[in-house]
Amino acid sequence: MQHFEFEYPYAFLLLLLIICIYKCPLSIKKIIFPHTTLFSQKAHWFNREKLLYSIIFTLLVTALASPISYDSKNAQQRKGRDLVFVLDTSGSMEESDYSAENRQASKFSILQNLIKTFVTKRFDDNVGVSVFGSFAFNVVPITYDMHSLVYMLNFLEVGMAGNSTAIGDGLQRALEMLQKSNARNKVIILITDGYQNSGVTKIKDAVALAKKMNVKIYTIGVGKKSDYDAKLLERIAKDTDARSFEAADAAALQNVYKELDNLEPSAIRSQHYLNRQVLFTYPLAFAILLLLYLLAKRRS
């Protein structure tokens, strides 16, 4: 049986704003004109235009509420963990000659491909991604939809968060994601090739929060050991009961991922939709068409 629902129904509260289109007072100066009948046609169009704007706004809110259809929905009990990758996207990650097989490839592109391979095997994990450079932000919230995550990984690039290295900020963003996690095992995989030289969050404060939340931070130093703060990465991992790894080249990085594969899983409860279809594109497309019609009408 086909079911239908909205993922974010509270978005419909925005429809209350439509009242303003009709009720909010406008300050308009009166102009005396002897032949007001000339404006009757214009007034009629103005009323119809307000109605069309109301319909457009309603369609946009409907799209925002994210309508979906599905055959069935059930809660699943799975074994896995909530895992967040914290990736260094600073300028130094653009350096090549990291792989013996492909010396033209940058460290970051090799890292991207390895993460894609890694997460496609994580059928029972929830995974998120944060990036950091001069600042940090979350790119992919924690999800079990690995296809969407891999798709988003394609859009990551060196320098997207600036060219410095704010490790503390990167950890802080990841911990914010994990604060809502109900998984018993919460893991951060921090990957960097440099020294902390930017950001507002002190690394010791981020580590203290991780310990309080029982989050393990596995660290991976990419490239020559002299290029990154190996002692710092070892201390972060040790303080959170995790491990620190060295990845001098692409082959070593691949071996690190094999070791990470053996992390102990725990039970995760999540929603599973069968034959789920996202339908927000329909009201969105209709809203755009109506808006284009209005613009064309105004020009004419």
GROMACS .gro file of N, CA and C in nm, residues 97-205:
model
  327
   97ASP      N    1   5.220   1.362  -0.576
   97ASP     CA    2   5.330   1.269  -0.551
   97ASP      C    3   5.310   1.191  -0.420
   98TYR      N    4   5.182   1.164  -0.387
   98TYR     CA    5   5.151   1.090  -0.265
   98TYR      C    6   5.132   0.942  -0.296
   99SER      N    7   5.095   0.914  -0.421
   99SER     CA    8   5.071   0.775  -0.462
   99SER      C    9   5.174   0.733  -0.567
  100ALA      N   10   5.231   0.616  -0.547
  100ALA     CA   11   5.329   0.564  -0.643
  100ALA      C   12   5.263   0.529  -0.776
  101GLU      N   13   5.135   0.494  -0.770
  101GLU     CA   14   5.062   0.453  -0.891
  101GLU      C   15   5.014   0.574  -0.972
  102ASN      N   16   4.984   0.684  -0.903
  102ASN     CA   17   4.934   0.803  -0.971
  102ASN      C   18   4.996   0.927  -0.907
  103ARG      N   19   5.112   0.965  -0.955
  103ARG     CA   20   5.186   1.075  -0.893
  103ARG      C   21   5.123   1.211  -0.920
  104GLN      N   22   5.032   1.219  -1.016
  104GLN     CA   23   4.967   1.345  -1.047
  104GLN      C   24   4.851   1.375  -0.951
  105ALA      N   25   4.798   1.270  -0.889
  105ALA     CA   26   4.683   1.287  -0.801
  105ALA      C   27   4.724   1.356  -0.671
  106SER      N   28   4.639   1.445  -0.624
  106SER     CA   29   4.667   1.516  -0.498
  106SER      C   30   4.635   1.426  -0.380
  107LYS      N   31   4.688   1.463  -0.264
  107LYS     CA   32   4.660   1.387  -0.143
  107LYS      C   33   4.509   1.385  -0.115
  108PHE      N   34   4.445   1.498  -0.140
  108PHE     CA   35   4.302   1.507  -0.108
  108PHE      C   36   4.218   1.420  -0.201
  109SER      N   37   4.250   1.416  -0.329
  109SER     CA   38   4.172   1.334  -0.422
  109SER      C   39   4.187   1.185  -0.388
  110ILE      N   40   4.305   1.144  -0.347
  110ILE     CA   41   4.326   1.005  -0.306
  110ILE      C   42   4.246   0.976  -0.180
  111LEU      N   43   4.247   1.072  -0.088
  111LEU     CA   44   4.171   1.059   0.036
  111LEU      C   45   4.021   1.047   0.007
  112GLN      N   46   3.972   1.129  -0.084
  112GLN     CA   47   3.831   1.124  -0.124
  112GLN      C   48   3.791   0.985  -0.173
  113ASN      N   49   3.872   0.931  -0.263
  113ASN     CA   50   3.840   0.801  -0.321
  113ASN      C   51   3.842   0.689  -0.218
  114LEU      N   52   3.937   0.696  -0.125
  114LEU     CA   53   3.945   0.593  -0.022
  114LEU      C   54   3.825   0.601   0.073
  115ILE      N   55   3.782   0.722   0.104
  115ILE     CA   56   3.666   0.738   0.192
  115ILE      C   57   3.541   0.685   0.123
  116LYS      N   58   3.529   0.711  -0.008
  116LYS     CA   59   3.414   0.659  -0.084
  116LYS      C   60   3.409   0.507  -0.076
  117THR      N   61   3.524   0.445  -0.097
  117THR     CA   62   3.531   0.299  -0.090
  117THR      C   63   3.496   0.250   0.050
  118PHE      N   64   3.547   0.321   0.150
  118PHE     CA   65   3.525   0.283   0.290
  118PHE      C   66   3.377   0.290   0.327
  119VAL      N   67   3.312   0.401   0.294
  119VAL     CA   68   3.173   0.420   0.339
  119VAL      C   69   3.075   0.332   0.263
  120THR      N   70   3.107   0.296   0.139
  120THR     CA   71   3.015   0.210   0.065
  120THR      C   72   3.006   0.070   0.126
  121LYS      N   73   3.101   0.037   0.212
  121LYS     CA   74   3.097  -0.091   0.283
  121LYS      C   75   3.031  -0.078   0.420
  122ARG      N   76   2.998   0.046   0.460
  122ARG     CA   77   2.943   0.070   0.593
  122ARG      C   78   2.791   0.063   0.590
  123PHE      N   79   2.736  -0.050   0.555
  123PHE     CA   80   2.591  -0.065   0.545
  123PHE      C   81   2.522  -0.048   0.680
  124ASP      N   82   2.594  -0.074   0.787
  124ASP     CA   83   2.533  -0.070   0.919
  124ASP      C   84   2.577   0.049   1.002
  125ASP      N   85   2.645   0.145   0.941
  125ASP     CA   86   2.691   0.264   1.012
  125ASP      C   87   2.617   0.388   0.968
  126ASN      N   88   2.611   0.486   1.057
  126ASN     CA   89   2.567   0.620   1.022
  126ASN      C   90   2.692   0.705   1.012
  127VAL      N   91   2.708   0.776   0.903
  127VAL     CA   92   2.833   0.849   0.877
  127VAL      C   93   2.803   0.995   0.844
  128GLY      N   94   2.888   1.084   0.895
  128GLY     CA   95   2.880   1.226   0.864
  128GLY      C   96   3.017   1.277   0.822
  129VAL      N   97   3.022   1.398   0.767
  129VAL     CA   98   3.149   1.456   0.722
  129VAL      C   99   3.158   1.604   0.762
  130SER      N  100   3.269   1.640   0.824
  130SER     CA  101   3.301   1.780   0.851
  130SER      C  102   3.434   1.811   0.782
  131VAL      N  103   3.451   1.937   0.743
  131VAL     CA  104   3.578   1.978   0.683
  131VAL      C  105   3.631   2.099   0.758
  132PHE      N  106   3.761   2.118   0.753
  132PHE     CA  107   3.820   2.235   0.817
  132PHE      C  108   3.940   2.285   0.737
  133GLY      N  109   3.959   2.414   0.746
  133GLY     CA  110   4.075   2.482   0.688
  133GLY      C  111   4.103   2.598   0.781
  134SER      N  112   4.078   2.721   0.736
  134SER     CA  113   4.086   2.836   0.825
  134SER      C  114   3.968   2.837   0.922
  135PHE      N  115   3.858   2.775   0.882
  135PHE     CA  116   3.739   2.757   0.967
  135PHE      C  117   3.685   2.618   0.938
  136ALA      N  118   3.576   2.582   1.002
  136ALA     CA  119   3.521   2.447   0.984
  136ALA      C  120   3.370   2.452   0.968
  137PHE      N  121   3.316   2.355   0.896
  137PHE     CA  122   3.171   2.342   0.885
  137PHE      C  123   3.135   2.198   0.851
  138ASN      N  124   3.009   2.163   0.879
  138ASN     CA  125   2.960   2.029   0.851
  138ASN      C  126   2.910   2.022   0.707
  139VAL      N  127   2.959   1.925   0.633
  139VAL     CA  128   2.920   1.908   0.493
  139VAL      C  129   2.804   1.810   0.480
  140VAL      N  130   2.814   1.698   0.549
  140VAL     CA  131   2.709   1.595   0.545
  140VAL      C  132   2.670   1.559   0.687
  141PRO      N  133   2.544   1.582   0.727
  141PRO     CA  134   2.501   1.540   0.861
  141PRO      C  135   2.504   1.388   0.871
  142ILE      N  136   2.504   1.337   0.992
  142ILE     CA  137   2.512   1.193   1.012
  142ILE      C  138   2.393   1.124   0.944
  143THR      N  139   2.423   1.030   0.856
  143THR     CA  140   2.320   0.964   0.777
  143THR      C  141   2.356   0.818   0.753
  144TYR      N  142   2.253   0.737   0.725
  144TYR     CA  143   2.278   0.598   0.684
  144TYR      C  144   2.265   0.584   0.533
  145ASP      N  145   2.236   0.695   0.465
  145ASP     CA  146   2.222   0.694   0.319
  145ASP      C  147   2.360   0.715   0.255
  146MET      N  148   2.430   0.606   0.233
  146MET     CA  149   2.568   0.615   0.183
  146MET      C  150   2.575   0.663   0.038
  147HIS      N  151   2.470   0.641  -0.038
  147HIS     CA  152   2.470   0.689  -0.177
  147HIS      C  153   2.473   0.841  -0.181
  148SER      N  154   2.392   0.905  -0.095
  148SER     CA  155   2.391   1.051  -0.088
  148SER      C  156   2.523   1.104  -0.035
  149LEU      N  157   2.580   1.033   0.062
  149LEU     CA  158   2.707   1.077   0.120
  149LEU      C  159   2.818   1.073   0.016
  150VAL      N  160   2.825   0.965  -0.059
  150VAL     CA  161   2.927   0.952  -0.164
  150VAL      C  162   2.909   1.061  -0.269
  151TYR      N  163   2.783   1.090  -0.302
  151TYR     CA  164   2.754   1.197  -0.399
  151TYR      C  165   2.806   1.332  -0.348
  152MET      N  166   2.785   1.361  -0.221
  152MET     CA  167   2.831   1.488  -0.163
  152MET      C  168   2.983   1.496  -0.155
  153LEU      N  169   3.048   1.382  -0.137
  153LEU     CA  170   3.195   1.380  -0.132
  153LEU      C  171   3.256   1.432  -0.261
  154ASN      N  172   3.184   1.415  -0.372
  154ASN     CA  173   3.236   1.461  -0.502
  154ASN      C  174   3.251   1.612  -0.508
  155PHE      N  175   3.179   1.684  -0.423
  155PHE     CA  176   3.181   1.830  -0.427
  155PHE      C  177   3.285   1.891  -0.333
  156LEU      N  178   3.353   1.807  -0.255
  156LEU     CA  179   3.457   1.859  -0.166
  156LEU      C  180   3.580   1.896  -0.247
  157GLU      N  181   3.645   2.003  -0.207
  157GLU     CA  182   3.767   2.044  -0.276
  157GLU      C  183   3.860   2.117  -0.181
  158VAL      N  184   3.986   2.115  -0.215
  158VAL     CA  185   4.088   2.183  -0.134
  158VAL      C  186   4.061   2.333  -0.133
  159GLY      N  187   4.072   2.393  -0.015
  159GLY     CA  188   4.054   2.537  -0.001
  159GLY      C  189   3.911   2.581   0.023
  160MET      N  190   3.815   2.487   0.026
  160MET     CA  191   3.675   2.525   0.042
  160MET      C  192   3.646   2.585   0.179
  161ALA      N  193   3.735   2.562   0.276
  161ALA     CA  194   3.719   2.621   0.409
  161ALA      C  195   3.838   2.711   0.443
  162GLY      N  196   3.910   2.755   0.340
  162GLY     CA  197   4.030   2.836   0.364
  162GLY      C  198   4.155   2.750   0.362
  163ASN      N  199   4.270   2.815   0.364
  163ASN     CA  200   4.396   2.743   0.345
  163ASN      C  201   4.476   2.719   0.473
  164SER      N  202   4.424   2.762   0.587
  164SER     CA  203   4.494   2.737   0.714
  164SER      C  204   4.446   2.604   0.774
  165THR      N  205   4.480   2.579   0.902
  165THR     CA  206   4.447   2.450   0.963
  165THR      C  207   4.387   2.469   1.101
  166ALA      N  208   4.255   2.464   1.110
  166ALA     CA  209   4.184   2.482   1.237
  166ALA      C  210   4.132   2.347   1.285
  167ILE      N  211   4.222   2.266   1.340
  167ILE     CA  212   4.187   2.131   1.384
  167ILE      C  213   4.081   2.135   1.494
  168GLY      N  214   4.099   2.226   1.591
  168GLY     CA  215   4.005   2.237   1.702
  168GLY      C  216   3.863   2.266   1.656
  169ASP      N  217   3.849   2.357   1.557
  169ASP     CA  218   3.716   2.389   1.505
  169ASP      C  219   3.654   2.270   1.434
  170GLY      N  220   3.737   2.194   1.360
  170GLY     CA  221   3.688   2.075   1.291
  170GLY      C  222   3.632   1.972   1.389
  171LEU      N  223   3.704   1.950   1.499
  171LEU     CA  224   3.657   1.857   1.602
  171LEU      C  225   3.528   1.906   1.667
  172GLN      N  226   3.523   2.036   1.692
  172GLN     CA  227   3.404   2.094   1.755
  172GLN      C  228   3.279   2.074   1.670
  173ARG      N  229   3.292   2.097   1.538
  173ARG     CA  230   3.176   2.079   1.449
  173ARG      C  231   3.130   1.932   1.450
  174ALA      N  232   3.225   1.840   1.449
  174ALA     CA  233   3.190   1.698   1.450
  174ALA      C  234   3.121   1.659   1.580
  175LEU      N  235   3.170   1.712   1.691
  175LEU     CA  236   3.109   1.681   1.821
  175LEU      C  237   2.967   1.736   1.831
  176GLU      N  238   2.944   1.850   1.768
  176GLU     CA  239   2.808   1.906   1.767
  176GLU      C  240   2.712   1.811   1.695
  177MET      N  241   2.762   1.747   1.588
  177MET     CA  242   2.678   1.649   1.517
  177MET      C  243   2.648   1.529   1.606
  178LEU      N  244   2.748   1.485   1.681
  178LEU     CA  245   2.735   1.363   1.761
  178LEU      C  246   2.658   1.385   1.890
  179GLN      N  247   2.632   1.509   1.928
  179GLN     CA  248   2.561   1.536   2.053
  179GLN      C  249   2.420   1.478   2.052
  180LYS      N  250   2.360   1.467   1.933
  180LYS     CA  251   2.224   1.414   1.922
  180LYS      C  252   2.222   1.263   1.896
  181SER      N  253   2.339   1.203   1.895
  181SER     CA  254   2.348   1.061   1.862
  181SER      C  255   2.305   0.974   1.980
  182ASN      N  256   2.232   0.867   1.950
  182ASN     CA  257   2.192   0.771   2.052
  182ASN      C  258   2.277   0.643   2.048
  183ALA      N  259   2.373   0.640   1.956
  183ALA     CA  260   2.458   0.521   1.942
  183ALA      C  261   2.551   0.508   2.063
  184ARG      N  262   2.579   0.386   2.101
  184ARG     CA  263   2.670   0.364   2.213
  184ARG      C  264   2.814   0.393   2.170
  185ASN      N  265   2.847   0.358   2.046
  185ASN     CA  266   2.980   0.385   1.993
  185ASN      C  267   2.977   0.507   1.903
  186LYS      N  268   3.045   0.612   1.944
  186LYS     CA  269   3.054   0.735   1.865
  186LYS      C  270   3.202   0.759   1.834
  187VAL      N  271   3.229   0.776   1.706
  187VAL     CA  272   3.368   0.780   1.661
  187VAL      C  273   3.391   0.899   1.569
  188ILE      N  274   3.505   0.963   1.588
  188ILE     CA  275   3.553   1.067   1.495
  188ILE      C  276   3.683   1.018   1.433
  189ILE      N  277   3.695   1.034   1.302
  189ILE     CA  278   3.821   1.004   1.233
  189ILE      C  279   3.877   1.136   1.181
  190LEU      N  280   3.980   1.184   1.247
  190LEU     CA  281   4.043   1.311   1.212
  190LEU      C  282   4.159   1.285   1.117
  191ILE      N  283   4.158   1.353   1.002
  191ILE     CA  284   4.262   1.334   0.901
  191ILE      C  285   4.323   1.469   0.866
  192THR      N  286   4.453   1.483   0.886
  192THR     CA  287   4.519   1.611   0.860
  192THR      C  288   4.663   1.589   0.816
  193ASP      N  289   4.718   1.692   0.751
  193ASP     CA  290   4.859   1.685   0.710
  193ASP      C  291   4.937   1.807   0.761
  194GLY      N  292   4.882   1.874   0.864
  194GLY     CA  293   4.947   1.997   0.909
  194GLY      C  294   4.939   2.021   1.058
  195TYR      N  295   4.978   2.141   1.096
  195TYR     CA  296   4.977   2.187   1.235
  195TYR      C  297   4.860   2.282   1.257
  196GLN      N  298   4.806   2.281   1.377
  196GLN     CA  299   4.702   2.377   1.413
  196GLN      C  300   4.759   2.519   1.405
  197ASN      N  301   4.701   2.605   1.320
  197ASN     CA  302   4.748   2.743   1.309
  197ASN      C  303   4.634   2.842   1.289
  198SER      N  304   4.511   2.797   1.316
  198SER     CA  305   4.395   2.883   1.295
  198SER      C  306   4.279   2.833   1.378
  199GLY      N  307   4.169   2.910   1.377
  199GLY     CA  308   4.048   2.868   1.446
  199GLY      C  309   4.031   2.931   1.582
  200VAL      N  310   3.912   2.912   1.639
  200VAL     CA  311   3.879   2.970   1.769
  200VAL      C  312   3.869   2.865   1.880
  201THR      N  313   3.851   2.739   1.843
  201THR     CA  314   3.836   2.633   1.944
  201THR      C  315   3.972   2.572   1.978
  202LYS      N  316   4.003   2.571   2.105
  202LYS     CA  317   4.128   2.507   2.149
  202LYS      C  318   4.112   2.355   2.141
  203ILE      N  319   4.217   2.290   2.095
  203ILE     CA  320   4.210   2.145   2.078
  203ILE      C  321   4.185   2.075   2.211
  204LYS      N  322   4.246   2.124   2.318
  204LYS     CA  323   4.227   2.060   2.450
  204LYS      C  324   4.081   2.070   2.495
  205ASP      N  325   4.013   2.179   2.458
  205ASP     CA  326   3.871   2.192   2.494
  205ASP      C  327   3.786   2.094   2.415
   0.00000   0.00000   0.00000
